Amino acid sequence: MKILQTPDSQFEQLPDYPFAPHYAELAPGLKMHYVDEGQSEEIVLLLHGEPSWSYLYRKMIPIITQAGYRAIAPDLIGFGRSSKPTEQSDYSYARHLDWLRSFIQQLDLRNVTLFCQDWGGLLGLRLLVEESDRFSRAIAANTYLPTGETPLPDAFNQWKTFSQQVEVFSAGGVLTMGTVHPLSPEVRAAYDAPFPTEEYKAGARIFPLLVPASPDDPESANNKKAWQQLIQWQKPFLTLFSDSDPIMNGREKVFQKRVPGAAGQAHHIISQAGHFLQEDKGEEIAQHIVSFMQATK
């Protein structure tokens, strides 16, 4: 496996991202970068999706830590400051789960509140039930756990086609398409920073193809098993979805109906926010997280 590491120079002077880098070595030459701020024993684990990285949480981390919690935001392998295997075949749903599980176990994270968006949910919700003793509560935001039994939205299929056919894959461009509020050139450049050339983008390119789209997908059966555990999840479960996400629109109702821990929680639709709601309304979302944690002690 050939592995690239984005040069540190790519991450100099990023706007509003003052956080020191930390790394967990998952295998020889394979490092997962993460932000780790705050000193509390109560942890908020912030999981990003495609094709963003921990920069997506820069508006939220200070509010979470100021409220007295510890915020941890890893970059998935292939993204951000984490290692980047160069072949698309190096990536799979199962491997991403193994990498993230190894990270959680290596840091021995406990008393965790999960916040997951996009692929952060496809991975985080699986680990929520597989490593349930480590988690105290969960927040799902513009995410889902697909089993391939129902057709994926047309908007997702269009995105999947685009991701494979576009000549130059720009993470900043994707973030621009998935937000309501315009991104400044500097912020757009920050999302592109992890990918100085196309060679670094194998993980970003392949991610849309790894979403289970049919019942015979390798991870479809495992996601069904995870749902069987989610429908028994009694710990607090909150949904924070946005009003302008054509891919995830309405999925929050499934969680609210099927997950016992969602009953009676202060679910909220974030207004004027797209798929990347953390970018559009990060401060507001962080306040919802803090309120949820304080209300469910």
CSV table of N, CA and C in Angstrom, one decimal, residues 68 103 111 117 140 152 162 172 188 242 292:
chain,number,residue,atom,x,y,z
A,68,GLY,N,-17.1,23.4,29.0
A,68,GLY,CA,-16.5,22.4,30.0
A,68,GLY,C,-16.4,21.0,29.5
A,103,PHE,N,-8.7,3.8,16.3
A,103,PHE,CA,-8.5,5.1,16.9
A,103,PHE,C,-9.2,5.3,18.2
A,111,ASN,N,-17.2,7.7,28.0
A,111,ASN,CA,-18.1,8.8,28.3
A,111,ASN,C,-18.2,9.7,27.1
A,117,GLN,N,-22.0,13.3,11.1
A,117,GLN,CA,-22.7,13.9,9.9
A,117,GLN,C,-22.1,13.2,8.7
A,140,ALA,N,-27.3,12.6,15.6
A,140,ALA,CA,-27.2,12.4,14.2
A,140,ALA,C,-27.6,13.7,13.5
A,152,LEU,N,-31.6,4.9,-3.1
A,152,LEU,CA,-31.0,6.2,-2.6
A,152,LEU,C,-31.6,7.3,-3.4
A,162,PHE,N,-21.2,12.5,-10.5
A,162,PHE,CA,-20.3,13.7,-10.5
A,162,PHE,C,-19.0,13.3,-9.9
A,172,GLY,N,-13.2,21.9,-1.9
A,172,GLY,CA,-13.8,23.2,-1.6
A,172,GLY,C,-15.0,23.5,-2.5
A,188,ARG,N,-12.7,28.1,1.2
A,188,ARG,CA,-12.7,27.1,0.2
A,188,ARG,C,-11.3,26.4,0.0
A,242,SER,N,-30.8,19.7,8.7
A,242,SER,CA,-31.0,21.0,8.2
A,242,SER,C,-32.2,21.1,7.2
A,292,PHE,N,-28.2,19.8,24.9
A,292,PHE,CA,-28.6,18.4,24.9
A,292,PHE,C,-27.8,17.7,26.0
